[in-house]
Short mmCIF file of C-alpha atoms in Angstrom, two decimals:
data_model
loop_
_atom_site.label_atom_id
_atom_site.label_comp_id
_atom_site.label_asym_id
_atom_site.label_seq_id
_atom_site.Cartn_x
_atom_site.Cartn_y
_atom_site.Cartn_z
CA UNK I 1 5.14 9.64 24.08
CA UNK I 2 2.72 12.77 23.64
CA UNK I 3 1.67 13.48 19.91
CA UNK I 4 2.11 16.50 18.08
CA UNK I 5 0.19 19.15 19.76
CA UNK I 6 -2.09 21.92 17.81
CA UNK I 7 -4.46 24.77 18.88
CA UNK I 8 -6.85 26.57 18.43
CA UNK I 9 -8.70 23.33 17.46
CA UNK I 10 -11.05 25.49 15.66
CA UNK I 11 -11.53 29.13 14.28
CA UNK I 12 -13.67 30.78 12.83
CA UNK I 13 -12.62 34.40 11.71
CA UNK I 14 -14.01 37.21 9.11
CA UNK I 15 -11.91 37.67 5.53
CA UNK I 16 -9.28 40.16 6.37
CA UNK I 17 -8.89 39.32 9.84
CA UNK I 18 -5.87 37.41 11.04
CA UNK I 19 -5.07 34.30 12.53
CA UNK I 20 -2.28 32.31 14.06
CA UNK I 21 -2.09 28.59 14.60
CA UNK I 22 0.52 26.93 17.28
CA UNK I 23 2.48 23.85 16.76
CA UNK I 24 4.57 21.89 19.28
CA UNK I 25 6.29 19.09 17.60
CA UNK I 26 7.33 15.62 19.21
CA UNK I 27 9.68 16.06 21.82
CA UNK I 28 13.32 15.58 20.06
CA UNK I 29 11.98 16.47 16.28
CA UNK I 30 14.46 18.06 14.49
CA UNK I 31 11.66 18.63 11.31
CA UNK I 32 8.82 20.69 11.78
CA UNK I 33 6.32 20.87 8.84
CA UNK I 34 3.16 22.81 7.91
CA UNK I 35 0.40 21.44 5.51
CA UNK I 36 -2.99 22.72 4.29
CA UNK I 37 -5.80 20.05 4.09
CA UNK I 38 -8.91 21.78 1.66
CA UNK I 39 -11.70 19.66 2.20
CA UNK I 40 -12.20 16.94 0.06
CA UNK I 41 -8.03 17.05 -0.93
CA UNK I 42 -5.30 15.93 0.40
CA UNK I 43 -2.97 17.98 2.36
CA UNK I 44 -0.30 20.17 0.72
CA UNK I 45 3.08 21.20 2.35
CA UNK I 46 3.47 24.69 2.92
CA UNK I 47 5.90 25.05 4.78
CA UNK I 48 9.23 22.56 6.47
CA UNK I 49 12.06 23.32 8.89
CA UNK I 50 14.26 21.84 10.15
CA UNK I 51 15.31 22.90 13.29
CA UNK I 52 15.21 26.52 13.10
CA UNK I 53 15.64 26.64 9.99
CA UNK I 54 13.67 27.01 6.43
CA UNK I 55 13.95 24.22 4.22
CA UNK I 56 11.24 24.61 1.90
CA UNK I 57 8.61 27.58 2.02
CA UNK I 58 8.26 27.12 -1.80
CA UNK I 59 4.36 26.34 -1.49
CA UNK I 60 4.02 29.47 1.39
CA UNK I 61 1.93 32.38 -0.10
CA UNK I 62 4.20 35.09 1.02
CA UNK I 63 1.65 37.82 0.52
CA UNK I 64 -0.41 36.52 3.68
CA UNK I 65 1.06 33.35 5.20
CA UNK I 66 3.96 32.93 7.66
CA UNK I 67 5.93 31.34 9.56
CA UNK I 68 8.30 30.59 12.32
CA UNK I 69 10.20 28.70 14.43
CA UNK I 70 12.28 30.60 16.59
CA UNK I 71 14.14 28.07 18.92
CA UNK I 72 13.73 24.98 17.00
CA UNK I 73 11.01 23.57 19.09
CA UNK I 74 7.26 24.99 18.28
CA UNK I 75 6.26 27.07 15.54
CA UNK I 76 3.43 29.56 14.75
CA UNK I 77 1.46 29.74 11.33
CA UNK I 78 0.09 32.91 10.90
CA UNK I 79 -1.77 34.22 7.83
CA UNK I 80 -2.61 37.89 7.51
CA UNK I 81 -5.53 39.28 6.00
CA UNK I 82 -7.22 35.40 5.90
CA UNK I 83 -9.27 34.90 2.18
CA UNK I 84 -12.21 33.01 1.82
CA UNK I 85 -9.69 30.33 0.27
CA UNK I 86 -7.86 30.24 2.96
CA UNK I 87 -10.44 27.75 4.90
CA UNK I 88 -9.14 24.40 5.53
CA UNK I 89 -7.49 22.51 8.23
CA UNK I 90 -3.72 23.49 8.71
CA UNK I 91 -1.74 20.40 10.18
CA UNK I 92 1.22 20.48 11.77
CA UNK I 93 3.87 17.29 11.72
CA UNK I 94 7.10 16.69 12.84
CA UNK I 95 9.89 13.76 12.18
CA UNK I 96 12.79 13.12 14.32
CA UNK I 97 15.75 12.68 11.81
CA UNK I 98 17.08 15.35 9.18
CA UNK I 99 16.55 12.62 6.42
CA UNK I 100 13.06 13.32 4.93
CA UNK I 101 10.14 10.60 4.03
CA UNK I 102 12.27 9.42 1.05
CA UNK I 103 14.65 7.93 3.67
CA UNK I 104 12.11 6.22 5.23
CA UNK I 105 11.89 8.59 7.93
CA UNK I 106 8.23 8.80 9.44
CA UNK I 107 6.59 11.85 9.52
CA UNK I 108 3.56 12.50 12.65
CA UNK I 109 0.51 14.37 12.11
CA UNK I 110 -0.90 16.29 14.60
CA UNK I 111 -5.19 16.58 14.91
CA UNK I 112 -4.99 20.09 12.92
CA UNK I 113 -6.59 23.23 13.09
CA UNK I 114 -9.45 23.97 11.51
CA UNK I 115 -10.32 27.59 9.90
CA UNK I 116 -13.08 28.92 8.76
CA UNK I 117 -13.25 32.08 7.19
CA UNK I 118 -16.64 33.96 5.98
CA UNK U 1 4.89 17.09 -12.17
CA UNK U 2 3.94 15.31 -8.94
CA UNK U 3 0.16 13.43 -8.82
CA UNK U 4 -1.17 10.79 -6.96
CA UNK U 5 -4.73 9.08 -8.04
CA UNK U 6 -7.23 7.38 -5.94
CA UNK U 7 -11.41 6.67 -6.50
CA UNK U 8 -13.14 8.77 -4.10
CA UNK U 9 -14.83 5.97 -2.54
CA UNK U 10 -15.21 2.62 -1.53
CA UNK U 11 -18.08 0.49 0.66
CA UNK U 12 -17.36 -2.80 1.63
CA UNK U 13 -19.58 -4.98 3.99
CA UNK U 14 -18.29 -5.67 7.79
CA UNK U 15 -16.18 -8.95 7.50
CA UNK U 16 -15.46 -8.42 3.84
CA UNK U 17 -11.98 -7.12 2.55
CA UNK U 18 -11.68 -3.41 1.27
CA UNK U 19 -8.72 -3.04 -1.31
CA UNK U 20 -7.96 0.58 -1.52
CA UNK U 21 -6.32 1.34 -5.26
CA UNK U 22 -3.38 4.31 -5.70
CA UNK U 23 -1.27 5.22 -9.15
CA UNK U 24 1.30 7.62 -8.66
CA UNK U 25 3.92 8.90 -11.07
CA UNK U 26 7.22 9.63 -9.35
CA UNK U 27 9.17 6.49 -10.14
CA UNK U 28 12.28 8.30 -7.70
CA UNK U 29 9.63 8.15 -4.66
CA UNK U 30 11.77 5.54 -2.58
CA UNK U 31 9.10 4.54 0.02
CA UNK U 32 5.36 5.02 -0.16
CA UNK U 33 2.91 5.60 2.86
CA UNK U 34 -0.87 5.10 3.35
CA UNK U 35 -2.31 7.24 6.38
CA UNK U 36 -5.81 6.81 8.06
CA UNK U 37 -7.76 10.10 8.45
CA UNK U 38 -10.61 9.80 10.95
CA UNK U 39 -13.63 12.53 11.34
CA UNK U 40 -12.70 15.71 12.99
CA UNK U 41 -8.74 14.43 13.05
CA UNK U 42 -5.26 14.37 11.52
CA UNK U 43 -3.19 11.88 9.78
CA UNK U 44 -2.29 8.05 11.15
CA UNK U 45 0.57 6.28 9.72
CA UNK U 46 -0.98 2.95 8.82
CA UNK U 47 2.07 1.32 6.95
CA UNK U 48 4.39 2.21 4.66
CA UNK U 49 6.55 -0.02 1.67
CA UNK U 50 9.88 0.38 0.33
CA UNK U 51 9.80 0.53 -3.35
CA UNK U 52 12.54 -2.21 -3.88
CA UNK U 53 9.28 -4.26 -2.01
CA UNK U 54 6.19 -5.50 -3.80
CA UNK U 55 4.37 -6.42 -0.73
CA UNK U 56 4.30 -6.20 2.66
CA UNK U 57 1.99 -7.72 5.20
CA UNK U 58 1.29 -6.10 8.67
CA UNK U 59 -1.53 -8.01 10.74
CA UNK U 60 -5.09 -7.01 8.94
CA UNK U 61 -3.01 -4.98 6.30
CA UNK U 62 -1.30 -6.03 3.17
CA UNK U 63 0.05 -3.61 0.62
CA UNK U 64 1.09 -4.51 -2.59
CA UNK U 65 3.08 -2.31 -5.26
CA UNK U 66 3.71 -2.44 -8.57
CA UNK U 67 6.80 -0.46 -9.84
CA UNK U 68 6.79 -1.01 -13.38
CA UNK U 69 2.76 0.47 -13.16
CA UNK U 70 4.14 2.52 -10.65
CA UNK U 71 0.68 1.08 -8.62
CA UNK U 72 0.01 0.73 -5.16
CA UNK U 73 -3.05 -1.33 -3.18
CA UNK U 74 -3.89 -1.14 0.35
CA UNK U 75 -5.87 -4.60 1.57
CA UNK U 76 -7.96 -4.36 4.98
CA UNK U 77 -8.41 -8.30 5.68
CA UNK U 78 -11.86 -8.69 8.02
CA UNK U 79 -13.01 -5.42 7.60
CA UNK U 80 -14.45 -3.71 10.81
CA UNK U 81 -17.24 -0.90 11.02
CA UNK U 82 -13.82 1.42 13.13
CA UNK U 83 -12.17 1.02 9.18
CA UNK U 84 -14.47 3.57 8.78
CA UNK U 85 -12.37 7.00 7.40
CA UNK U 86 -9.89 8.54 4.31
CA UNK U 87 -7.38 6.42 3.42
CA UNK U 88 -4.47 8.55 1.83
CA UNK U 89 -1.92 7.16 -0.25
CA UNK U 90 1.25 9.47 -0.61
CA UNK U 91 4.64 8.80 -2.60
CA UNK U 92 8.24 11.21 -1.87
CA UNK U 93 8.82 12.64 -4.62
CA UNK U 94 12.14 14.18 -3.22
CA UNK U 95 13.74 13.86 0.04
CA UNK U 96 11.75 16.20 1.86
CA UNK U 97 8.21 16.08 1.40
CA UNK U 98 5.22 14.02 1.13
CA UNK U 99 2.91 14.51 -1.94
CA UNK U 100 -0.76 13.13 -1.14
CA UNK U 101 -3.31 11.52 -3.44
CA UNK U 102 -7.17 12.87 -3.18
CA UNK U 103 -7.71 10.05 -0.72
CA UNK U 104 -10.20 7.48 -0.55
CA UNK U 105 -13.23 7.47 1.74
CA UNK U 106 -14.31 3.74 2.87
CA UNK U 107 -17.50 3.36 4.63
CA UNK U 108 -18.09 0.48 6.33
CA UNK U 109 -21.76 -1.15 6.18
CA UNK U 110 -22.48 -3.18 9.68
#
């Protein structure tokens, strides 16, 4: 079955400017999540639906990140005017039950996008 | 508060094992997950344990966890130069999300 699919694969974009990253999750994945990898860190979850819906955003930073999922299929990051901080990759993973990693349910990473801003 | 400890890095000889070291602290986190991270691209699932488990064996890999230490070990049996990457360890703290450690970078030396 096809992975999850990301693009751009790469950016590169001045501080201020704005940027918007695509996600299409596993066909039949009812969670859609959204992680920032910082190099040399592990990623950290910004953002999860499920379905269309927000189930945790708790980690979003309103001010300049967001994000959606209209239809409950692919979403779009988008983060608005992009910091110097805000360089990393931004991975996109989806899992096909409602149940989350603590049930056991596998979650699949997609290659992630990688931003650079200067 | 969630946090997940590994060493930054680990070099092992081709042939030898590599055993890749995580602590965590959520003792609720029910299953536990190592990924492989490759140059330039995102996160395999390698293998994952239940915590009621202290080991589990999948061809070349073998983890091993220990609750009470709240510990986890990834072992790469026969260790080949395409080993090569991060190695993330990650526990669930709650039912939603994964929380990862640092990760672990293992270079292989043909």
């Amino acid at each position: 079955e096809a992975g999850v699919a990301q693009s751009p694969r790469y950016k590169i974009i001045e501080k201020r400017q704005s940027v918007a990253f695509w996600c299409n999750p596993i066909s039949g994945h009812a969670t859609l999540y959204w992680y920032q990898q910082i190099l040399g860190q592990g990623p950290k979850l910004l953002i999860q639906f499920q379905n269309n819906g927000v189930v945790d955003d708790s980690q979003l930073p309103k001010d300049r990140f967001s994000a959606e999922r209209l239809k409950g299929v692919d979403s779009t990051l988008k983060i608005q005017p992009a910091k110097l901080e805000d360089s990393a990759v931004y991975l996109c993973a989806s899992s096909y039950r409602l149940q989350g990693p603590n049930s056991g349910n596998t979650i699949y990473f997609g290659e992630g996008s990688w931003l650079t801003v200067v | 508060g969630e946090d997940v400890e590994q060493s930054l890095f680990l070099s092992v000889r081709e042939g030898d094992s590599s055993v890749i070291n995580c602590t965590y602290t959520d003792s609720s986190s029910t299953y536990l997950y190592w990924y492989k991270q490759e140059p330039g691209a995102g996160l395999q699932l390698l293998t994952y344990i239940f915590s009621n488990m202290d080991m589990k064996q999948d061809q070349r890999l073998t983890v091993l966890l220990n609750k009470k230490d709240k510990h986890l070990s990834l072992r790469i049996a026969d260790t080949q130069t395409g080993d090569s990457a991060i190695y993330f360890c990650a526990e669930t703290p709650g039912a939603n999300n994964l929380f990862f450690g640092t990760g672990t970078r293992l270079t292989v030396i043909p």
